[in-house]
Amino acid sequence: MNSSPLVRAVQYVLLGVFLLFLGFPVLWILSASFKSSAELNSLSANLIPQEWVFTNFSEAMERQNLLVSAGNSLLVAVCTMVIGVVLTLPMAYALARLRGKLRAAGTVWILATQVFPQILIIIPLFLVLRTLVLNDTLFGLILVYVTFTLPFTLWMMQGYVAAIPRELEDAGAMDGAGRFRVLVHIVFPLLRPGLMATAMFTFVSAWNEFFLALVLLQSPELFTLPITLRSFLGAEGQTQLGPLAAGALLATIPSVIVFSFLQKKLTGGMLAGAVKG
Amino acid sequence: MTATATTHAAPSPAAGRNGKTRGPRQRAERREAIALVIPALLPIIVFSVIPLLAGVMLGFTDATLARNADINFVGVDNFVELAGDARFWSSFGIGMVWATSVAVLTGAFALGLASLLNSRLRFKSLTRIIVLIPWAMPPVVTGILWRMIYDVNSGPLNAALGWFGLGPINFLGDFSTALPAVIVVGIWSGLPQTTVLLLAGMQSIPAELHEAAAMDGANGFRRFWHVTLPGLRSVLIAITSIDFIWNFNDFGIIYVLTEGGPGGRTMTPPLFTYLEAFRNREIGYASAMGDVLVIAVLLILSIYIVAQFRQQKVGR
């Protein structure tokens, strides 16, 4: 399957255009985080800063609320991850192993959550949390994140459970181990990679989430990182672009690390879902 | 990749065996299932099912955000008012344009990019990094980033226009450019994921099919048209329609970019509903909008499903 040189040249040009479109904005924010405010406020298309400034990152860190928000985001993401995995595991196991109506209902519900606009749920959710005196608390936000990431994590996890040959479990049961022992000693160890993938996915979802946090949090000291970053944009004239770019970049790092581990697994899970759905 | 293989390995022989055994064993298994499901089911019911039902109901009330106000059932009043609300229908039209453009253009570009990546070109690892980053980026960062790119006073886009003696254009602030500018950002953030999914789909098409077509003298374009595209059809349709729904319901990117402005030119239904509920504090009215949106999405979805079935019948 060889192509002519002309075709290959065209292919490289097209690939270049695509990569420029996808890559340039990222490079731009990277370069902005090293530019002086004078340069940032003038019209220029220079990717290489005229004068390298290294204080944007420290200034971003020194903004008290940015550090506090990063702490909030970390707390929320870790708790969502832990609680999410603990809750998902048994139900995913049930979905994968004990089939029938339960499985069908679960699948329909998982797909339905993709269709309903979050905006319809958020209004009464706000009222429910207010009734439970959990609105404007990080705990309330965590509970909501856990619930909203559950459909996808269940979907992923039941796939990992189904991959474990049932014969292994049956063999354990024949040797006289009860269901619990079979779960702990046979299923769990085999599930560890899938568990890791699910946990990381949950972490990033909570770390990146914007809309629910925007509605549910009112106190600035509870803001998560996306909310604080966005609030810096609002104040006209006061926006210091350098520290903002640096802060935005720092907020991206955890997701990029996790995604570079997860890329293939996410693709597989979503593809299976897309084809089936 | 693991997950792909696994989800298909679903039916297990043991399930059939249990299906035949009726009696105490089955009852025990049912109890076990309930015990396993309850921990996850509880938050789902409290924070997802109940709010959803309540959300549907609130559309028939005059609820506001005020704490002690009575909530009265007002029948279909909200819907009657909504039918005559030009701002809502305008946002509905904008939402359709936004979601359709982003889904269709992302699908088309992703098809191009994926087939480039599937041919034997260099720079594979560089490409993978570049494709990965926009995908992993938090929506807020995407918004901040593109506000900088589009900025009228300091953005690189306007600097580039300046080289040709054009501009400056206030991309996000101008009535005519705001919606296209926002659509470009939607494509930018959706392209990586769609590309990776299509690439995985392409790689699952057996190489023998391509070889056979090549032997028959089909050139690259014909192979793409007669082998790749039919092989990808179901994946492509599924991704594009999910993409449409996600974008139609999406809130974050447009909110950070324009907050629906200028003059409502990028006001999609979720944004409009959010402002109505949490700025104007009209919860009942906003919920009625949410109800209409659900019905609209379900209608669009059912049209798509019917079309799918028709096509499959014709194909056979």
Coordinates of C-alpha atoms in Angstrom, one line a residue:
Chain A
M1 CA 0.0 0.0 0.0
N2 CA 2.4 2.7 -1.1
S3 CA 1.3 6.2 -1.9
S4 CA 2.8 8.6 -4.4
P5 CA 5.2 11.3 -3.1
L6 CA 2.5 13.9 -3.9
V7 CA -0.1 12.2 -1.8
R8 CA 2.3 11.9 1.1
A9 CA 3.2 15.6 0.8
V10 CA -0.5 16.5 1.0
Q11 CA -1.0 14.1 3.9
Y12 CA 1.9 15.8 5.8
V13 CA 0.5 19.3 5.1
L14 CA -2.9 18.3 6.3
L15 CA -1.5 16.6 9.4
G16 CA 0.5 19.8 10.1
V17 CA -2.7 21.9 9.8
F18 CA -4.5 19.7 12.3
L19 CA -1.6 19.7 14.8
L20 CA -1.2 23.5 14.5
F21 CA -4.9 23.9 15.3
L22 CA -4.8 21.5 18.2
G23 CA -1.4 22.4 19.5
F24 CA -1.0 26.2 19.1
P25 CA -3.5 27.2 21.8
V26 CA -1.8 25.0 24.3
L27 CA 1.6 26.4 23.3
W28 CA 0.2 29.9 23.6
I29 CA -0.9 29.5 27.2
L30 CA 2.4 27.9 28.0
S31 CA 4.3 30.8 26.6
A32 CA 1.9 33.3 28.2
S33 CA 2.8 31.9 31.6
F34 CA 6.4 33.1 31.0
K35 CA 5.6 36.5 29.5
S36 CA 5.7 39.9 31.3
S37 CA 2.5 41.7 31.7
A38 CA 3.6 44.4 29.3
E39 CA 4.1 41.9 26.6
L40 CA 0.8 40.1 27.4
N41 CA -1.1 43.3 27.0
S42 CA 0.2 44.1 23.6
L43 CA -0.8 42.7 20.3
S44 CA 1.7 40.0 19.4
A45 CA 1.8 36.5 17.9
N46 CA 5.2 35.6 19.4
L47 CA 5.3 32.2 20.9
I48 CA 8.8 32.8 22.4
P49 CA 8.6 35.5 25.1
Q50 CA 10.7 38.6 24.4
E51 CA 11.7 38.6 28.0
W52 CA 11.4 35.5 30.1
V53 CA 9.5 36.0 33.4
F54 CA 9.5 33.3 35.9
T55 CA 7.5 35.0 38.6
N56 CA 4.0 34.2 37.2
F57 CA 4.0 30.8 38.7
S58 CA 5.0 32.0 42.2
E59 CA 2.6 34.9 41.9
A60 CA -0.2 32.4 41.0
M61 CA 0.7 30.3 44.0
E62 CA 0.9 33.3 46.3
R63 CA -2.7 34.3 45.5
Q64 CA -4.1 32.8 48.7
N65 CA -7.4 31.8 47.3
L66 CA -5.8 29.9 44.4
L67 CA -3.8 27.7 46.9
V68 CA -6.9 27.2 49.1
S69 CA -8.9 26.3 46.0
A70 CA -6.3 23.8 44.9
G71 CA -6.5 22.3 48.3
N72 CA -10.3 22.1 48.1
S73 CA -10.1 20.6 44.6
L74 CA -7.6 18.0 45.9
L75 CA -9.8 17.1 48.9
V76 CA -12.9 16.9 46.8
A77 CA -11.3 14.8 44.1
V78 CA -9.6 12.3 46.5
C79 CA -12.8 11.8 48.5
T80 CA -14.9 11.4 45.4
M81 CA -12.5 8.9 44.1
V82 CA -12.4 6.8 47.3
I83 CA -16.1 6.9 48.0
G84 CA -16.9 6.4 44.3
V85 CA -14.8 3.2 44.1
V86 CA -16.1 1.8 47.3
L87 CA -19.7 2.2 46.2
T88 CA -19.1 1.2 42.6
L89 CA -17.4 -2.0 43.2
P90 CA -20.2 -4.1 44.7
M91 CA -22.8 -2.8 42.2
A92 CA -20.5 -3.3 39.2
Y93 CA -19.9 -6.9 40.5
A94 CA -23.7 -7.4 40.7
L95 CA -24.2 -6.0 37.2
A96 CA -21.6 -8.2 35.7
R97 CA -22.3 -11.5 37.5
L98 CA -25.9 -11.5 38.5
R99 CA -27.7 -10.7 35.4
G100 CA -31.3 -10.4 34.3
K101 CA -33.6 -7.5 34.9
L102 CA -31.2 -5.7 37.2
R103 CA -28.6 -5.5 34.4
A104 CA -31.0 -4.3 31.8
A105 CA -32.4 -1.6 34.2
G106 CA -28.8 -0.5 35.0
T107 CA -27.8 -0.2 31.4
V108 CA -30.9 1.8 30.5
W109 CA -30.3 4.2 33.5
I110 CA -26.7 4.6 32.6
L111 CA -27.6 5.7 29.0
A112 CA -30.5 7.9 30.3
T113 CA -28.1 9.9 32.4
Q114 CA -26.3 10.9 29.2
V115 CA -29.5 12.3 27.7
F116 CA -30.9 14.3 30.6
P117 CA -29.5 17.9 30.8
Q118 CA -27.7 18.4 34.1
I119 CA -29.5 21.7 34.4
L120 CA -32.8 20.0 35.0
I121 CA -31.3 17.9 37.9
I122 CA -29.3 20.7 39.4
I123 CA -32.3 22.9 40.3
P124 CA -34.0 20.3 42.6
L125 CA -30.6 19.0 43.6
F126 CA -29.8 22.4 45.0
L127 CA -33.1 22.3 46.9
V128 CA -32.4 18.8 48.2
L129 CA -29.0 19.8 49.5
R130 CA -30.4 22.9 51.0
T131 CA -33.0 20.7 52.9
L132 CA -30.2 18.4 54.1
V133 CA -28.1 21.6 55.1
L134 CA -25.4 20.3 52.8
N135 CA -25.5 23.1 50.2
D136 CA -22.4 25.2 50.2
T137 CA -20.4 22.5 51.8
L138 CA -17.6 20.4 50.2
F139 CA -19.2 17.2 51.6
G140 CA -22.4 18.0 49.7
L141 CA -20.3 18.6 46.5
I142 CA -18.5 15.3 47.0
L143 CA -21.8 13.3 47.4
V144 CA -23.1 14.9 44.2
Y145 CA -19.8 14.2 42.3
V146 CA -19.9 10.6 43.4
T147 CA -23.5 10.2 42.2
F148 CA -22.8 11.9 38.8
T149 CA -19.6 9.9 38.1
L150 CA -21.3 6.6 39.0
P151 CA -22.9 5.8 35.6
F152 CA -19.6 5.8 33.8
T153 CA -17.6 4.2 36.5
L154 CA -20.2 1.4 36.8
W155 CA -20.0 0.9 33.1
M156 CA -16.2 0.7 33.1
M157 CA -16.0 -1.5 36.2
Q158 CA -18.6 -4.1 35.3
G159 CA -16.5 -4.6 32.1
Y160 CA -13.4 -5.3 34.2
V161 CA -15.4 -7.7 36.4
A162 CA -16.8 -9.5 33.4
A163 CA -13.3 -10.0 32.1
I164 CA -12.4 -12.2 35.0
P165 CA -13.2 -15.9 34.1
R166 CA -16.1 -17.1 36.2
E167 CA -14.4 -20.5 36.3
L168 CA -11.8 -19.0 38.7
E169 CA -14.6 -18.1 41.1
D170 CA -16.3 -21.4 40.8
A171 CA -13.0 -23.2 41.5
G172 CA -12.6 -21.1 44.6
A173 CA -16.2 -22.0 45.7
M174 CA -15.5 -25.7 45.1
D175 CA -12.6 -25.5 47.4
G176 CA -15.0 -24.4 50.1
A177 CA -14.4 -20.7 50.1
G178 CA -17.5 -18.5 50.7
R179 CA -18.5 -15.7 48.5
F180 CA -16.7 -13.1 50.6
R181 CA -13.4 -15.0 50.6
V182 CA -13.7 -15.6 46.8
L183 CA -14.2 -11.8 46.4
V184 CA -11.3 -10.8 48.5
H185 CA -8.8 -13.4 47.4
I186 CA -9.6 -14.1 43.8
V187 CA -11.6 -11.2 42.3
F188 CA -10.0 -8.2 44.0
P189 CA -6.4 -8.9 43.0
L190 CA -7.4 -9.5 39.4
L191 CA -9.4 -6.4 39.4
R192 CA -6.7 -4.1 40.6
P193 CA -5.7 -2.6 37.2
G194 CA -9.3 -1.9 36.4
L195 CA -9.9 -0.4 39.8
M196 CA -6.9 1.9 39.3
A197 CA -8.2 3.1 36.0
T198 CA -11.7 3.7 37.4
A199 CA -10.3 5.6 40.4
M200 CA -8.1 7.8 38.2
F201 CA -11.0 8.6 35.9
T202 CA -13.2 9.6 38.9
F203 CA -10.4 11.8 40.3
V204 CA -10.0 13.7 37.0
S205 CA -13.7 14.1 36.6
A206 CA -14.0 15.7 40.0
W207 CA -10.9 17.8 39.5
N208 CA -12.1 19.3 36.2
E209 CA -15.8 19.7 37.1
F210 CA -17.1 23.2 36.8
F211 CA -20.9 23.5 36.5
L212 CA -22.1 21.7 39.6
A213 CA -19.5 23.5 41.8
L214 CA -20.5 26.8 40.3
V215 CA -24.1 26.2 41.4
L216 CA -23.6 24.5 44.7
L217 CA -20.7 26.5 46.2
Q218 CA -21.2 30.1 47.4
S219 CA -18.5 30.8 49.9
P220 CA -15.2 31.9 48.2
E221 CA -13.2 29.9 50.8
L222 CA -14.9 26.7 49.6
F223 CA -14.3 27.3 45.8
T224 CA -12.7 24.6 43.8
L225 CA -9.9 25.5 41.4
P226 CA -12.0 25.9 38.2
I227 CA -14.4 28.3 40.0
T228 CA -11.5 30.4 41.3
L229 CA -9.8 30.5 38.0
R230 CA -12.9 31.6 36.2
S231 CA -13.6 34.3 38.8
F232 CA -10.2 35.9 38.0
L233 CA -11.5 36.3 34.5
G234 CA -14.5 38.3 35.6
A235 CA -12.9 41.4 37.1
E236 CA -12.3 43.7 34.1
G237 CA -8.9 45.4 34.0
Q238 CA -7.7 43.6 37.2
T239 CA -7.0 40.4 35.4
Q240 CA -3.3 39.6 35.5
L241 CA -2.9 37.4 32.5
G242 CA 0.5 36.0 33.4
P243 CA -0.5 34.5 36.8
L244 CA -3.8 33.4 35.3
A245 CA -2.1 31.5 32.5
A246 CA 0.3 30.0 35.0
G247 CA -2.6 29.0 37.3
A248 CA -4.6 27.5 34.5
L249 CA -1.5 25.5 33.4
L250 CA -1.0 24.1 36.9
A251 CA -4.6 23.1 37.1
T252 CA -4.2 21.0 33.9
I253 CA -1.1 19.0 35.1
P254 CA -2.9 16.4 37.2
S255 CA -5.4 15.6 34.3
V256 CA -2.6 15.3 31.7
I257 CA -0.6 12.9 33.9
V258 CA -3.7 10.7 34.6
F259 CA -4.8 10.8 30.9
S260 CA -1.4 9.8 29.6
F261 CA -1.8 6.6 31.7
L262 CA -5.5 6.1 30.9
Q263 CA -5.8 7.1 27.3
K264 CA -6.0 3.5 25.9
K265 CA -8.4 2.2 28.6
L266 CA -10.8 5.1 28.3
T267 CA -10.9 4.7 24.5
G268 CA -11.7 1.0 24.9
G269 CA -14.4 1.5 27.4
M270 CA -16.0 4.3 25.5
L271 CA -15.8 2.5 22.2
A272 CA -17.5 -0.5 23.6
G273 CA -20.2 1.7 24.9
A274 CA -20.5 3.7 21.7
V275 CA -20.9 0.6 19.6
K276 CA -23.3 -1.0 21.9
G277 CA -25.3 2.1 22.6
Chain B
M1 CA -8.6 -1.8 25.2
T2 CA -9.3 -4.3 28.0
A3 CA -12.7 -2.9 28.4
T4 CA -13.7 -3.5 24.8
A5 CA -12.9 -7.1 24.9
T6 CA -14.5 -7.6 28.3
T7 CA -17.9 -6.0 27.7
H8 CA -18.4 -8.4 24.8
A9 CA -17.5 -11.4 26.9
A10 CA -20.8 -10.9 28.7
P11 CA -22.9 -14.1 28.7
S12 CA -21.4 -16.8 30.9
P13 CA -22.5 -20.4 31.0
A14 CA -23.1 -20.2 34.8
A15 CA -25.9 -17.6 34.3
G16 CA -27.9 -20.2 32.3
R17 CA -27.3 -22.8 34.9
N18 CA -28.6 -20.5 37.7
G19 CA -31.6 -19.6 35.5
K20 CA -32.8 -23.2 35.6
T21 CA -32.4 -23.7 39.3
R22 CA -35.4 -22.3 41.0
G23 CA -35.9 -22.2 44.7
P24 CA -33.7 -21.4 47.7
R25 CA -30.5 -20.9 45.8
Q26 CA -32.2 -18.3 43.5
R27 CA -33.7 -16.5 46.5
A28 CA -30.3 -16.4 48.2
E29 CA -28.8 -15.0 45.1
R30 CA -31.5 -12.3 44.8
R31 CA -30.8 -11.3 48.5
E32 CA -27.1 -11.1 47.7
A33 CA -27.8 -8.9 44.6
I34 CA -29.8 -6.5 46.6
A35 CA -27.1 -6.2 49.3
L36 CA -24.5 -5.5 46.6
V37 CA -26.6 -2.9 44.9
I38 CA -27.9 -0.9 47.8
P39 CA -24.7 1.1 48.6
A40 CA -24.6 2.6 45.2
L41 CA -28.3 2.7 44.7
L42 CA -28.9 4.9 47.8
P43 CA -27.0 8.0 46.6
I44 CA -28.3 7.5 43.1
I45 CA -31.9 7.6 44.4
V46 CA -31.3 10.6 46.7
F47 CA -29.1 12.7 44.4
S48 CA -30.2 11.6 41.0
V49 CA -33.6 9.9 40.7
I50 CA -35.5 12.1 43.2
P51 CA -34.0 15.4 41.9
L52 CA -34.8 14.3 38.3
L53 CA -38.5 13.5 39.2
A54 CA -38.7 16.7 41.3
G55 CA -37.2 18.6 38.4
V56 CA -39.9 17.4 36.1
M57 CA -42.6 18.3 38.7
L58 CA -41.2 21.7 39.5
G59 CA -41.9 22.8 35.9
F60 CA -45.6 22.7 36.9
T61 CA -45.2 25.0 39.9
D62 CA -44.4 28.7 40.6
A63 CA -41.4 27.9 42.8
T64 CA -38.7 30.5 43.4
L65 CA -35.4 30.5 45.1
A66 CA -36.8 32.3 48.1
R67 CA -36.6 30.1 51.2
N68 CA -40.0 30.5 52.8
A69 CA -42.2 31.2 49.7
D70 CA -45.1 28.8 49.1
I71 CA -44.8 26.5 46.2
N72 CA -48.1 26.4 44.2
F73 CA -49.2 24.1 41.5
V74 CA -49.9 26.2 38.5
G75 CA -50.6 23.5 35.8
V76 CA -49.3 24.3 32.4
D77 CA -49.0 28.0 32.9
N78 CA -45.2 27.9 32.7
F79 CA -45.4 26.0 29.4
V80 CA -47.9 28.4 27.9
E81 CA -45.7 31.3 28.9
L82 CA -42.7 29.5 27.5
A83 CA -44.4 28.9 24.1
G84 CA -44.5 32.7 23.7
D85 CA -41.1 33.4 25.1
A86 CA -39.0 34.6 22.1
R87 CA -35.7 34.5 24.2
F88 CA -36.2 30.8 24.9
W89 CA -36.9 29.9 21.3
S90 CA -33.9 32.0 20.2
S91 CA -31.7 30.1 22.6
F92 CA -33.2 26.8 21.4
G93 CA -32.3 27.7 17.8
I94 CA -28.8 28.7 18.8
G95 CA -28.4 25.5 20.8
M96 CA -29.4 23.5 17.8
V97 CA -26.9 25.3 15.5
W98 CA -24.1 25.0 18.1
A99 CA -24.6 21.3 18.8
T100 CA -25.2 20.3 15.2
S101 CA -22.2 22.2 13.9
V102 CA -19.9 21.0 16.6
A103 CA -21.0 17.4 16.3
V104 CA -20.9 17.2 12.4
L105 CA -17.7 19.2 12.0
T106 CA -15.9 17.4 14.8
G107 CA -17.0 14.1 13.2
A108 CA -15.8 15.1 9.7
F109 CA -12.4 16.5 10.9
A110 CA -11.9 13.6 13.2
L111 CA -12.4 11.2 10.3
G112 CA -9.8 13.1 8.3
L113 CA -7.3 13.3 11.2
A114 CA -7.8 9.6 12.2
S115 CA -7.2 8.4 8.6
L116 CA -4.0 10.5 8.5
L117 CA -2.9 8.9 11.7
N118 CA -3.8 5.5 10.5
S119 CA -1.6 5.8 7.4
R120 CA 2.2 5.4 7.7
L121 CA 3.3 8.8 8.7
R122 CA 6.0 9.9 11.1
F123 CA 5.7 12.0 14.3
K124 CA 3.4 9.5 15.9
S125 CA 4.4 10.2 19.5
L126 CA 4.4 14.0 19.1
T127 CA 0.9 13.6 17.6
R128 CA -0.2 11.5 20.5
I129 CA 0.9 14.2 23.0
I130 CA -0.8 17.0 21.1
V131 CA -4.0 15.1 20.8
L132 CA -4.0 14.1 24.4
I133 CA -3.6 17.6 26.0
P134 CA -6.8 19.3 24.7
W135 CA -8.7 16.2 25.8
A136 CA -7.4 16.3 29.4
M137 CA -7.8 20.0 29.8
P138 CA -10.4 21.2 32.3
P139 CA -13.2 23.0 30.5
V140 CA -12.5 26.2 32.4
V141 CA -8.9 26.2 31.2
T142 CA -10.1 25.6 27.7
G143 CA -12.3 28.7 28.1
I144 CA -9.4 30.9 29.5
L145 CA -7.1 29.7 26.8
W146 CA -9.3 30.6 24.0
R147 CA -10.3 33.9 25.5
M148 CA -6.6 34.7 25.3
I149 CA -6.4 33.5 21.7
Y150 CA -9.4 35.5 20.6
D151 CA -8.6 38.7 22.6
V152 CA -9.0 41.9 20.7
N153 CA -6.1 43.7 22.3
S154 CA -3.5 41.1 22.8
G155 CA -4.6 37.9 21.0
P156 CA -2.3 36.1 18.4
L157 CA -5.2 35.8 16.0
N158 CA -5.7 39.5 15.8
A159 CA -1.9 40.0 15.6
A160 CA -1.9 37.6 12.6
L161 CA -4.8 39.5 11.0
G162 CA -2.7 42.7 11.5
W163 CA 0.0 41.3 9.2
F164 CA -2.5 41.4 6.4
G165 CA -3.7 44.8 7.3
L166 CA -7.0 43.4 8.6
G167 CA -8.8 43.5 11.9
P168 CA -8.8 43.8 14.8
I169 CA -11.9 41.7 15.2
N170 CA -13.5 41.2 18.6
F171 CA -14.3 37.6 17.9
L172 CA -16.2 36.8 21.1
G173 CA -17.8 40.3 21.4
D174 CA -19.0 40.8 17.9
F175 CA -22.6 39.8 17.0
S176 CA -21.6 38.0 13.8
T177 CA -18.5 36.2 14.9
A178 CA -19.4 35.1 18.4
L179 CA -21.2 31.9 17.6
P180 CA -18.7 30.7 15.0
A181 CA -15.9 31.5 17.4
V182 CA -17.5 29.4 20.1
I183 CA -18.2 26.6 17.7
V184 CA -14.5 26.5 16.8
V185 CA -13.6 26.0 20.5
G186 CA -16.2 23.2 20.7
I187 CA -14.5 21.4 17.8
W188 CA -11.1 22.0 19.3
S189 CA -12.1 20.4 22.6
G190 CA -14.0 17.5 21.1
L191 CA -11.7 16.6 18.2
P192 CA -9.1 14.6 20.2
Q193 CA -11.6 12.2 21.8
T194 CA -13.5 11.6 18.6
T195 CA -10.3 11.1 16.7
V196 CA -9.0 8.5 19.1
L197 CA -12.3 6.7 19.1
L198 CA -12.4 6.6 15.3
L199 CA -8.8 5.6 15.1
A200 CA -9.5 2.6 17.4
G201 CA -12.5 1.8 15.1
M202 CA -10.3 2.0 12.0
Q203 CA -7.7 -0.3 13.5
S204 CA -10.3 -2.9 14.2
I205 CA -11.2 -3.2 10.5
P206 CA -9.4 -6.3 9.3
A207 CA -6.3 -5.4 7.2
E208 CA -7.3 -8.2 4.7
L209 CA -10.2 -6.1 3.6
H210 CA -7.9 -3.3 2.6
E211 CA -5.5 -5.7 0.9
A212 CA -8.3 -7.3 -1.1
A213 CA -9.5 -3.9 -2.2
A214 CA -6.0 -2.9 -3.2
M215 CA -5.6 -6.1 -5.2
D216 CA -8.7 -5.2 -7.1
G217 CA -7.0 -2.0 -8.0
A218 CA -8.8 0.4 -5.6
N219 CA -6.8 3.5 -4.8
G220 CA -6.5 5.2 -1.4
F221 CA -9.6 7.3 -1.8
R222 CA -11.8 4.4 -3.0
R223 CA -10.5 2.1 -0.3
F224 CA -11.5 4.8 2.2
W225 CA -14.9 5.2 0.7
H226 CA -15.7 1.5 0.2
V227 CA -13.8 -0.2 3.1
T228 CA -13.1 2.3 5.9
L229 CA -16.2 4.3 5.9
P230 CA -18.7 1.3 5.9
G231 CA -16.7 -0.3 8.6
L232 CA -16.8 2.8 10.7
R233 CA -20.5 3.7 10.0
S234 CA -22.0 2.6 13.3
V235 CA -19.2 4.0 15.4
L236 CA -19.3 7.3 13.6
I237 CA -23.1 7.6 13.9
A238 CA -23.0 6.7 17.6
I239 CA -20.2 9.1 18.4
T240 CA -21.8 12.0 16.5
S241 CA -25.2 11.6 18.1
I242 CA -23.7 11.3 21.6
D243 CA -21.5 14.4 20.8
F244 CA -24.6 16.3 19.7
I245 CA -26.4 15.5 23.0
W246 CA -23.4 16.4 25.1
N247 CA -22.9 19.7 23.4
F248 CA -26.6 20.5 23.4
N249 CA -26.6 20.0 27.2
D250 CA -23.1 21.5 27.8
F251 CA -22.7 24.5 29.9
G252 CA -19.1 25.1 30.9
I253 CA -17.2 26.2 27.7
I254 CA -19.7 28.8 26.5
Y255 CA -20.3 30.1 30.0
V256 CA -16.5 30.8 30.4
L257 CA -16.1 32.1 26.9
T258 CA -19.1 34.5 26.6
E259 CA -21.7 33.9 29.3
G260 CA -24.2 33.7 26.4
G261 CA -23.3 37.2 25.1
P262 CA -23.0 39.4 23.1
G263 CA -26.7 40.2 23.1
G264 CA -27.7 36.6 23.6
R265 CA -25.9 35.5 20.4
T266 CA -24.3 32.5 22.1
M267 CA -27.1 31.8 24.6
T268 CA -27.8 28.1 24.5
P269 CA -30.7 26.6 26.4
P270 CA -28.7 25.3 29.4
L271 CA -27.2 28.7 29.9
F272 CA -30.5 30.4 29.6
T273 CA -32.1 28.0 32.0
Y274 CA -29.2 28.5 34.5
L275 CA -29.6 32.3 34.4
E276 CA -33.4 32.0 34.8
A277 CA -33.0 29.7 37.8
F278 CA -30.1 31.2 39.7
R279 CA -30.0 34.9 38.7
N280 CA -33.7 35.6 38.1
R281 CA -34.5 33.0 40.8
E282 CA -37.5 31.7 38.8
I283 CA -37.1 28.0 39.6
G284 CA -40.5 26.8 38.4
Y285 CA -40.2 28.6 35.0
A286 CA -36.6 27.3 34.6
S287 CA -37.7 23.8 35.4
A288 CA -40.3 24.0 32.7
M289 CA -37.6 24.9 30.3
G290 CA -35.6 21.9 31.4
D291 CA -38.7 19.7 30.8
V292 CA -39.0 21.0 27.3
L293 CA -35.3 20.4 26.7
V294 CA -35.6 16.7 27.8
I295 CA -38.5 16.2 25.5
A296 CA -36.6 17.8 22.6
V297 CA -33.5 15.7 23.2
L298 CA -35.7 12.5 23.4
L299 CA -37.5 13.4 20.2
I300 CA -34.2 14.0 18.4
L301 CA -32.9 10.8 19.8
S302 CA -36.0 8.8 18.7
I303 CA -35.7 10.2 15.1
Y304 CA -32.2 9.0 15.1
I305 CA -33.1 5.6 16.4
V306 CA -35.9 5.2 13.8
A307 CA -33.5 6.3 11.1
Q308 CA -31.0 3.7 12.3
F309 CA -33.5 0.9 12.1
R310 CA -34.7 1.9 8.7
Q311 CA -31.2 2.0 7.3
Q312 CA -30.4 -1.4 8.8
K313 CA -33.5 -2.9 7.1
V314 CA -32.6 -1.3 3.8
G315 CA -29.0 -2.6 4.2
R316 CA -30.1 -6.2 4.6

